[in-house]
Amino acid sequence: MAKEGADMTEETEYMIDKNVSKEAENVESSGDAKEMRAVVLAGFGGLNKLRVTKKAMPEPQDGEVKIRVKACGLNFLDLMVRQGTVDNPPKPPLVPGFECSGIVESVGENTTGFEIGDRVMAFVNYNAWAEVVCTPVDFVYKMPEEMTFAEAAAFSLNFVAAYMMLFEVANLREGMSVLVHSAGGGVGQAVAQLCSTVPNVTVFGIASCFKHAAIRDSVTHLFDRNVDYIQEVKKISPEGVDIVLDCLCGENTAKGLTLLRPLGTYILYGASNMVTGETKSFFSFAKSWWQVEKVNPIKLYEENKVIAGFSLLNLLFKHGKCSLVKSVMDKLLCLYDQKKIKPVVDSLWALEEVKEAMQRIHDRGNIGKLILDVEKSPTPLYCMTLMVEGTEEEERVGEMAINWQL
Amino acid sequence: MAKEGADMTEETEYMIDKNVSKEAENVESSGDAKEMRAVVLAGFGGLNKLRVTKKAMPEPQDGEVKIRVKACGLNFLDLMVRQGTVDNPPKPPLVPGFECSGIVESVGENTTGFEIGDRVMAFVNYNAWAEVVCTPVDFVYKMPEEMTFAEAAAFSLNFVAAYMMLFEVANLREGMSVLVHSAGGGVGQAVAQLCSTVPNVTVFGIASCFKHAAIRDSVTHLFDRNVDYIQEVKKISPEGVDIVLDCLCGENTAKGLTLLRPLGTYILYGASNMVTGETKSFFSFAKSWWQVEKVNPIKLYEENKVIAGFSLLNLLFKHGKCSLVKSVMDKLLCLYDQKKIKPVVDSLWALEEVKEAMQRIHDRGNIGKLILDVEKSPTPLYCMTLMVEGTEEEERVGEMAINWQL
């Protein structure tokens, strides 16, 4: 793995361009005129590894649905994919993206349950950030009529993950308390909404100060991510909390365990602290990995505590739990119909604006979900930024000029 | 702790006798003529640290119930107490024992809910192995009419622990599978019975071969503890199991985690592998502790697994969860009334036979629960054994002559 890491840092613009031109050749040589736009990650690394290019249009295989994509969800995990710090990523060039919404364009053989024209949302094992995707029917769900495509792309991953953590892993019940990091993010907002469907649940949220005004009503208590939240929570609830949801990892794991009440459950559902910058990410990642404090089961025994890990993508694509996820999705769509939950969309971005969108999520600037809107044209400022294939610093200067009021 | 361990091995018969005579002095000097029989642990170590002696009768304090004890439960944990390998044990001499049944003899001030003559079962924070105990009212429960005192002493700890692990920590539901070590023991039999109250639950039990005939009907699949149970379970259920209940610790922790299905829960509820012999136990304990494989939370994340620790005694006496335990006890007594569960009693022993009873549980000879029957007289053979204050080897020779058909 160390070798792979070293290779990654040696990727150059030259390689990216070569790959892109190779792909273009493939498209032409196959004689297939059908093409689509897609975001392509040329190699693991910084934002400059991303570009929008033409790719051959996929066709649905047995049991697959072909979707004309309208909107795609952007998650912190996509940053980890870009940096190559997820477990067993495919070899680049690759099209990132794990969820989308759109319209069924055709279905493969032996595919039942969907018809051309159906409005759907879907999980995809990579390849979501494109104009067209194909994915097995098990990962496709019909959208409620009143749901927009942007909402649908913001719904699947965040709400399914939040629901499964709260109710499948941790067994949330009346009167319990929940601590959630990144309370302003997509999962954080889904967690807050789902907690409000259970009577008398106290939600402690942690978020950057500038988000507090926007999300104050969604949680019971809100703390700045830069304060000592352990002390703050203990002032209000000296016994601690019943559930800690942590997407950060690192030192928060030990802190989270400290905060648990007896029989409480700590759930690690991400490791965003492992994304520390634009470059040399693999080494930061390896360092963070080894620094995560390991847990002695006997300590859990003495303290009556539970520690869990939750990865929805692994559950879907590695562990074959799509029927369980389907049943969860049914429950969630029920709650949506009852207007008890509603995805929070932070902002919409054109495919060509994916770098700026990624930087925003990296900087934790978002409140709710970032969406790639496939039909959106990039704003002139972004086009300018895209044309500057400069250094990381130049990109940052460009981003500082961005007006977030979309 | 290392110093304490070294001290323990220096304990001598002389010290024990000195302690006993000191206690006798205390009883006399207090001018209190009321005395009771109790099992006293003079110091941490082997079986020879135990004896039955007279102690001052306790009187109930505010909020306490005084119980004339009829039967006491003997648990593997009591062996760990004897060896001093539990977390923060009291300083010996002490009276062991955490659960009993009996009749309310009096109540302290501000004690409501119980009257003299009530048949009760109770948790006690040590001191259960005596003719009389006092314990806070929160730890006392009325016995169903048809329940015997022996059954009641076999009920509380095992069934509450089994219930809370299956339903509070792990959320057992229809169609799930459970692996339980020591399936023939008190908790193992309670687990098997509680699993049978949920439709279509598969129970994989592990037990010594000689118990198989007796407990075959209580579980779905039964394996010898000496075979490679991982392979055997995977032959039947290649995906693994949903819940692993482990009272052994050590290498079984890693094995248990391997066997878990995605979203499965491994629960460590004891550490009986840490009791390895009669002497030098502290060092075996420390060695085992450090050899327990620690768990990386990120691995749990990738594998979608849950690891939990469960200690009912800590929950009751350290973590203040007696109202939760009370609600669990209510549910269990309901199941008992419906004849869906029934404690399995292995054997009854006089207080004076506590060494033989402990050896039996150490050797994992029991099927179900060992009970100290306070009103039972020791059988002549045991009396003989008790009179021989010999070496460990001599004691073992004595025990080999015991006829287990009680």
Short mmCIF file of N, CA, C and O in Angstrom, two decimals, chain A residues 61-151:
data_model
loop_
_atom_site.label_atom_id
_atom_site.label_comp_id
_atom_site.label_asym_id
_atom_site.label_seq_id
_atom_site.Cartn_x
_atom_site.Cartn_y
_atom_site.Cartn_z
N GLN A 61 -27.50 -4.15 -18.21
CA GLN A 61 -27.32 -5.60 -18.29
C GLN A 61 -28.54 -6.28 -17.66
O GLN A 61 -29.48 -5.62 -17.22
N ASP A 62 -28.48 -7.61 -17.61
CA ASP A 62 -29.52 -8.40 -16.96
C ASP A 62 -29.83 -7.84 -15.56
O ASP A 62 -28.91 -7.67 -14.75
N GLY A 63 -31.07 -7.56 -15.29
CA GLY A 63 -31.46 -7.13 -13.95
C GLY A 63 -31.12 -5.69 -13.63
O GLY A 63 -31.22 -5.27 -12.48
N GLU A 64 -30.70 -4.93 -14.63
CA GLU A 64 -30.32 -3.54 -14.39
C GLU A 64 -31.35 -2.55 -14.93
O GLU A 64 -32.10 -2.86 -15.85
N VAL A 65 -31.30 -1.36 -14.34
CA VAL A 65 -32.14 -0.25 -14.80
C VAL A 65 -31.21 0.84 -15.34
O VAL A 65 -30.20 1.14 -14.73
N LYS A 66 -31.56 1.40 -16.52
CA LYS A 66 -30.79 2.51 -17.08
C LYS A 66 -31.51 3.81 -16.74
O LYS A 66 -32.70 3.97 -17.04
N ILE A 67 -30.79 4.71 -16.10
CA ILE A 67 -31.41 5.94 -15.59
C ILE A 67 -30.80 7.16 -16.27
O ILE A 67 -29.57 7.31 -16.32
N ARG A 68 -31.66 8.04 -16.82
CA ARG A 68 -31.23 9.36 -17.30
C ARG A 68 -31.15 10.23 -16.05
O ARG A 68 -32.16 10.55 -15.44
N VAL A 69 -29.93 10.55 -15.65
CA VAL A 69 -29.70 11.17 -14.34
C VAL A 69 -30.10 12.65 -14.37
O VAL A 69 -29.78 13.39 -15.31
N LYS A 70 -30.80 13.07 -13.32
CA LYS A 70 -31.15 14.48 -13.16
C LYS A 70 -30.29 15.12 -12.06
O LYS A 70 -29.89 16.27 -12.18
N ALA A 71 -30.06 14.40 -10.99
CA ALA A 71 -29.31 14.95 -9.87
C ALA A 71 -28.49 13.85 -9.19
O ALA A 71 -28.90 12.69 -9.16
N CYS A 72 -27.33 14.24 -8.65
CA CYS A 72 -26.47 13.27 -7.95
C CYS A 72 -26.14 13.84 -6.57
O CYS A 72 -25.97 15.04 -6.42
N GLY A 73 -26.00 12.96 -5.59
CA GLY A 73 -25.59 13.38 -4.26
C GLY A 73 -24.07 13.41 -4.16
O GLY A 73 -23.38 12.58 -4.76
N LEU A 74 -23.59 14.43 -3.41
CA LEU A 74 -22.15 14.52 -3.17
C LEU A 74 -21.94 14.30 -1.67
O LEU A 74 -22.56 14.98 -0.85
N ASN A 75 -21.08 13.37 -1.33
CA ASN A 75 -20.87 13.02 0.07
C ASN A 75 -19.41 13.17 0.46
O ASN A 75 -18.52 13.17 -0.40
N PHE A 76 -19.17 13.25 1.76
CA PHE A 76 -17.79 13.36 2.21
C PHE A 76 -16.97 12.18 1.71
O PHE A 76 -15.79 12.29 1.39
N LEU A 77 -17.65 11.05 1.62
CA LEU A 77 -16.97 9.85 1.14
C LEU A 77 -16.37 10.03 -0.24
O LEU A 77 -15.33 9.43 -0.57
N ASP A 78 -17.00 10.86 -1.05
CA ASP A 78 -16.47 11.10 -2.41
C ASP A 78 -15.09 11.76 -2.35
O ASP A 78 -14.26 11.56 -3.23
N LEU A 79 -14.86 12.56 -1.30
CA LEU A 79 -13.54 13.16 -1.13
C LEU A 79 -12.51 12.08 -0.81
O LEU A 79 -11.37 12.14 -1.24
N MET A 80 -12.96 11.09 -0.02
CA MET A 80 -12.04 10.01 0.32
C MET A 80 -11.75 9.15 -0.91
O MET A 80 -10.64 8.67 -1.09
N VAL A 81 -12.76 8.96 -1.74
CA VAL A 81 -12.55 8.24 -3.00
C VAL A 81 -11.52 8.99 -3.83
O VAL A 81 -10.57 8.41 -4.35
N ARG A 82 -11.71 10.31 -3.93
CA ARG A 82 -10.80 11.10 -4.76
C ARG A 82 -9.36 10.93 -4.28
O ARG A 82 -8.42 10.84 -5.06
N GLN A 83 -9.19 10.88 -2.96
CA GLN A 83 -7.85 10.76 -2.42
C GLN A 83 -7.36 9.31 -2.36
O GLN A 83 -6.23 9.04 -1.94
N GLY A 84 -8.24 8.39 -2.71
CA GLY A 84 -7.85 6.97 -2.69
C GLY A 84 -7.77 6.39 -1.30
O GLY A 84 -7.10 5.38 -1.07
N THR A 85 -8.46 7.00 -0.34
CA THR A 85 -8.37 6.52 1.04
C THR A 85 -9.56 5.67 1.46
O THR A 85 -9.78 5.46 2.63
N VAL A 86 -10.34 5.22 0.50
CA VAL A 86 -11.38 4.24 0.85
C VAL A 86 -10.79 2.85 0.67
O VAL A 86 -9.74 2.67 0.07
N ASP A 87 -11.51 1.88 1.21
CA ASP A 87 -11.08 0.49 1.15
C ASP A 87 -11.27 -0.03 -0.28
O ASP A 87 -12.38 0.02 -0.82
N ASN A 88 -10.22 -0.52 -0.89
CA ASN A 88 -10.30 -1.13 -2.22
C ASN A 88 -11.05 -0.31 -3.27
O ASN A 88 -12.03 -0.78 -3.84
N PRO A 89 -10.61 0.89 -3.55
CA PRO A 89 -11.27 1.65 -4.62
C PRO A 89 -10.93 1.03 -5.97
O PRO A 89 -9.90 0.36 -6.10
N PRO A 90 -11.78 1.23 -6.97
CA PRO A 90 -11.41 0.74 -8.31
C PRO A 90 -10.22 1.54 -8.83
O PRO A 90 -9.92 2.62 -8.33
N LYS A 91 -9.58 0.99 -9.84
CA LYS A 91 -8.41 1.66 -10.40
C LYS A 91 -8.89 2.83 -11.26
O LYS A 91 -9.76 2.67 -12.10
N PRO A 92 -8.36 4.04 -11.04
CA PRO A 92 -8.75 5.14 -11.92
C PRO A 92 -8.17 4.95 -13.33
O PRO A 92 -7.19 4.22 -13.48
N PRO A 93 -8.70 5.60 -14.36
CA PRO A 93 -9.78 6.58 -14.27
C PRO A 93 -11.12 5.95 -13.90
O PRO A 93 -11.43 4.84 -14.36
N LEU A 94 -11.88 6.68 -13.09
CA LEU A 94 -13.18 6.18 -12.68
C LEU A 94 -14.16 7.36 -12.60
O LEU A 94 -13.74 8.52 -12.51
N VAL A 95 -15.44 7.03 -12.66
CA VAL A 95 -16.48 8.04 -12.46
C VAL A 95 -16.96 7.90 -11.01
O VAL A 95 -17.45 6.84 -10.62
N PRO A 96 -16.79 8.92 -10.17
CA PRO A 96 -17.24 8.80 -8.78
C PRO A 96 -18.77 8.88 -8.67
O PRO A 96 -19.46 9.07 -9.66
N GLY A 97 -19.23 8.81 -7.42
CA GLY A 97 -20.65 9.02 -7.16
C GLY A 97 -21.39 7.75 -6.82
O GLY A 97 -21.27 6.74 -7.52
N PHE A 98 -22.17 7.80 -5.71
CA PHE A 98 -22.85 6.61 -5.21
C PHE A 98 -24.37 6.71 -5.21
O PHE A 98 -25.04 5.76 -4.87
N GLU A 99 -24.89 7.89 -5.56
CA GLU A 99 -26.36 8.00 -5.53
C GLU A 99 -26.81 9.05 -6.53
O GLU A 99 -26.12 10.02 -6.80
N CYS A 100 -27.99 8.81 -7.06
CA CYS A 100 -28.55 9.75 -8.03
C CYS A 100 -30.06 9.62 -8.08
O CYS A 100 -30.64 8.69 -7.51
N SER A 101 -30.67 10.56 -8.77
CA SER A 101 -32.10 10.46 -9.07
C SER A 101 -32.26 10.76 -10.55
O SER A 101 -31.40 11.39 -11.16
N GLY A 102 -33.36 10.30 -11.12
CA GLY A 102 -33.55 10.53 -12.54
C GLY A 102 -34.75 9.78 -13.07
O GLY A 102 -35.66 9.41 -12.31
N ILE A 103 -34.75 9.54 -14.38
CA ILE A 103 -35.90 8.91 -15.04
C ILE A 103 -35.44 7.63 -15.72
O ILE A 103 -34.38 7.62 -16.37
N VAL A 104 -36.21 6.57 -15.56
CA VAL A 104 -35.85 5.29 -16.18
C VAL A 104 -35.92 5.44 -17.70
O VAL A 104 -36.94 5.85 -18.25
N GLU A 105 -34.80 5.13 -18.35
CA GLU A 105 -34.73 5.28 -19.80
C GLU A 105 -34.93 3.94 -20.50
O GLU A 105 -35.50 3.87 -21.58
N SER A 106 -34.44 2.89 -19.87
CA SER A 106 -34.70 1.54 -20.37
C SER A 106 -34.37 0.55 -19.26
O SER A 106 -33.79 0.94 -18.24
N VAL A 107 -34.75 -0.70 -19.44
CA VAL A 107 -34.41 -1.72 -18.44
C VAL A 107 -33.76 -2.90 -19.15
O VAL A 107 -34.06 -3.18 -20.32
N GLY A 108 -32.89 -3.58 -18.45
CA GLY A 108 -32.24 -4.76 -19.01
C GLY A 108 -33.18 -5.94 -19.00
O GLY A 108 -34.32 -5.86 -18.54
N GLU A 109 -32.69 -7.08 -19.51
CA GLU A 109 -33.52 -8.29 -19.46
C GLU A 109 -33.70 -8.71 -18.01
O GLU A 109 -32.87 -8.42 -17.15
N ASN A 110 -34.79 -9.42 -17.77
CA ASN A 110 -35.09 -9.92 -16.42
C ASN A 110 -35.13 -8.81 -15.37
O ASN A 110 -34.68 -9.00 -14.25
N THR A 111 -35.58 -7.66 -15.77
CA THR A 111 -35.70 -6.55 -14.84
C THR A 111 -37.18 -6.22 -14.68
O THR A 111 -37.82 -5.80 -15.63
N THR A 112 -37.70 -6.45 -13.49
CA THR A 112 -39.12 -6.19 -13.28
C THR A 112 -39.30 -5.11 -12.22
O THR A 112 -38.40 -4.83 -11.43
N GLY A 113 -40.46 -4.50 -12.25
CA GLY A 113 -40.79 -3.52 -11.20
C GLY A 113 -40.65 -2.09 -11.65
O GLY A 113 -41.11 -1.18 -10.96
N PHE A 114 -39.99 -1.85 -12.79
CA PHE A 114 -39.81 -0.47 -13.26
C PHE A 114 -40.16 -0.37 -14.74
O PHE A 114 -39.94 -1.31 -15.50
N GLU A 115 -40.68 0.79 -15.09
CA GLU A 115 -41.03 1.04 -16.50
C GLU A 115 -40.35 2.30 -16.98
O GLU A 115 -40.01 3.18 -16.17
N ILE A 116 -40.21 2.40 -18.28
CA ILE A 116 -39.61 3.60 -18.86
C ILE A 116 -40.43 4.81 -18.44
O ILE A 116 -41.67 4.79 -18.48
N GLY A 117 -39.76 5.84 -17.99
CA GLY A 117 -40.44 7.06 -17.55
C GLY A 117 -40.62 7.16 -16.04
O GLY A 117 -40.96 8.23 -15.53
N ASP A 118 -40.39 6.05 -15.32
CA ASP A 118 -40.50 6.10 -13.85
C ASP A 118 -39.49 7.09 -13.28
O ASP A 118 -38.32 7.10 -13.68
N ARG A 119 -39.94 7.91 -12.34
CA ARG A 119 -39.02 8.78 -11.59
C ARG A 119 -38.43 7.96 -10.45
O ARG A 119 -39.17 7.42 -9.62
N VAL A 120 -37.11 7.87 -10.41
CA VAL A 120 -36.48 6.96 -9.44
C VAL A 120 -35.28 7.63 -8.75
O VAL A 120 -34.71 8.61 -9.24
N MET A 121 -34.95 7.05 -7.60
CA MET A 121 -33.66 7.39 -6.97
C MET A 121 -32.92 6.06 -6.82
O MET A 121 -33.55 5.00 -6.71
N ALA A 122 -31.59 6.12 -6.81
CA ALA A 122 -30.85 4.86 -6.86
C ALA A 122 -29.49 4.98 -6.19
O ALA A 122 -28.89 6.06 -6.14
N PHE A 123 -29.03 3.85 -5.65
CA PHE A 123 -27.63 3.71 -5.24
C PHE A 123 -26.85 3.13 -6.42
O PHE A 123 -27.35 2.27 -7.14
N VAL A 124 -25.64 3.60 -6.59
CA VAL A 124 -24.79 3.09 -7.66
C VAL A 124 -23.41 2.83 -7.05
O VAL A 124 -22.94 3.61 -6.22
N ASN A 125 -22.79 1.74 -7.42
CA ASN A 125 -21.46 1.42 -6.91
C ASN A 125 -20.43 2.11 -7.81
O ASN A 125 -19.84 1.51 -8.68
N TYR A 126 -20.23 3.42 -7.58
CA TYR A 126 -19.49 4.33 -8.46
C TYR A 126 -20.32 4.60 -9.72
O TYR A 126 -21.35 3.99 -9.94
N ASN A 127 -19.86 5.59 -10.47
CA ASN A 127 -20.45 5.97 -11.77
C ASN A 127 -21.70 6.84 -11.71
O ASN A 127 -22.33 7.07 -12.75
N ALA A 128 -22.07 7.33 -10.51
CA ALA A 128 -23.31 8.11 -10.43
C ALA A 128 -23.18 9.48 -11.09
O ALA A 128 -24.17 10.02 -11.58
N TRP A 129 -21.98 10.06 -11.10
CA TRP A 129 -21.85 11.44 -11.58
C TRP A 129 -21.74 11.50 -13.10
O TRP A 129 -20.70 11.87 -13.66
N ALA A 130 -22.82 11.14 -13.72
CA ALA A 130 -22.84 11.10 -15.19
C ALA A 130 -24.25 11.37 -15.67
O ALA A 130 -25.19 11.39 -14.87
N GLU A 131 -24.40 11.59 -16.95
CA GLU A 131 -25.73 11.87 -17.49
C GLU A 131 -26.61 10.61 -17.51
O GLU A 131 -27.84 10.71 -17.48
N VAL A 132 -25.95 9.45 -17.59
CA VAL A 132 -26.69 8.19 -17.60
C VAL A 132 -25.97 7.17 -16.72
O VAL A 132 -24.73 7.10 -16.76
N VAL A 133 -26.73 6.42 -15.91
CA VAL A 133 -26.11 5.31 -15.16
C VAL A 133 -26.99 4.07 -15.29
O VAL A 133 -28.20 4.18 -15.52
N CYS A 134 -26.34 2.92 -15.13
CA CYS A 134 -27.06 1.65 -15.03
C CYS A 134 -26.74 1.04 -13.68
O CYS A 134 -25.59 1.06 -13.24
N THR A 135 -27.76 0.53 -13.01
CA THR A 135 -27.53 -0.07 -11.69
C THR A 135 -28.55 -1.19 -11.47
O THR A 135 -29.65 -1.15 -12.05
N PRO A 136 -28.18 -2.22 -10.70
CA PRO A 136 -29.11 -3.34 -10.49
C PRO A 136 -30.43 -2.87 -9.87
O PRO A 136 -30.45 -1.94 -9.07
N VAL A 137 -31.48 -3.52 -10.25
CA VAL A 137 -32.83 -3.14 -9.84
C VAL A 137 -32.97 -3.11 -8.31
O VAL A 137 -33.77 -2.35 -7.77
N ASP A 138 -32.16 -3.91 -7.61
CA ASP A 138 -32.23 -3.96 -6.14
C ASP A 138 -31.87 -2.62 -5.49
O ASP A 138 -32.20 -2.39 -4.33
N PHE A 139 -31.18 -1.78 -6.24
CA PHE A 139 -30.73 -0.51 -5.67
C PHE A 139 -31.57 0.68 -6.14
O PHE A 139 -31.18 1.83 -5.96
N VAL A 140 -32.68 0.40 -6.78
CA VAL A 140 -33.51 1.47 -7.36
C VAL A 140 -34.84 1.55 -6.62
O VAL A 140 -35.44 0.52 -6.28
N TYR A 141 -35.30 2.77 -6.34
CA TYR A 141 -36.54 2.98 -5.59
C TYR A 141 -37.35 4.05 -6.30
O TYR A 141 -36.80 5.05 -6.77
N LYS A 142 -38.65 3.87 -6.33
CA LYS A 142 -39.51 4.88 -6.96
C LYS A 142 -39.61 6.11 -6.07
O LYS A 142 -39.71 6.00 -4.84
N MET A 143 -39.59 7.28 -6.68
CA MET A 143 -39.69 8.54 -5.94
C MET A 143 -41.15 8.88 -5.66
O MET A 143 -42.00 8.66 -6.52
N PRO A 144 -41.42 9.44 -4.49
CA PRO A 144 -42.76 9.99 -4.25
C PRO A 144 -43.03 11.10 -5.26
O PRO A 144 -42.10 11.80 -5.70
N GLU A 145 -44.30 11.28 -5.60
CA GLU A 145 -44.65 12.26 -6.65
C GLU A 145 -44.17 13.67 -6.34
O GLU A 145 -43.68 14.38 -7.20
N GLU A 146 -44.34 14.06 -5.07
CA GLU A 146 -44.04 15.46 -4.75
C GLU A 146 -42.55 15.70 -4.48
O GLU A 146 -42.14 16.83 -4.22
N MET A 147 -41.73 14.67 -4.57
CA MET A 147 -40.30 14.83 -4.30
C MET A 147 -39.59 15.35 -5.55
O MET A 147 -39.82 14.83 -6.65
N THR A 148 -38.74 16.37 -5.37
CA THR A 148 -37.97 16.86 -6.52
C THR A 148 -36.76 15.95 -6.74
O THR A 148 -36.37 15.19 -5.84
N PHE A 149 -36.16 16.06 -7.92
CA PHE A 149 -34.98 15.24 -8.19
C PHE A 149 -33.82 15.60 -7.24
O PHE A 149 -33.07 14.73 -6.82
N ALA A 150 -33.70 16.89 -6.93
CA ALA A 150 -32.64 17.30 -6.01
C ALA A 150 -32.86 16.70 -4.63
O ALA A 150 -31.95 16.16 -4.00
N GLU A 151 -34.11 16.75 -4.17
CA GLU A 151 -34.43 16.14 -2.87
C GLU A 151 -34.14 14.63 -2.89
O GLU A 151 -33.59 14.09 -1.94
#
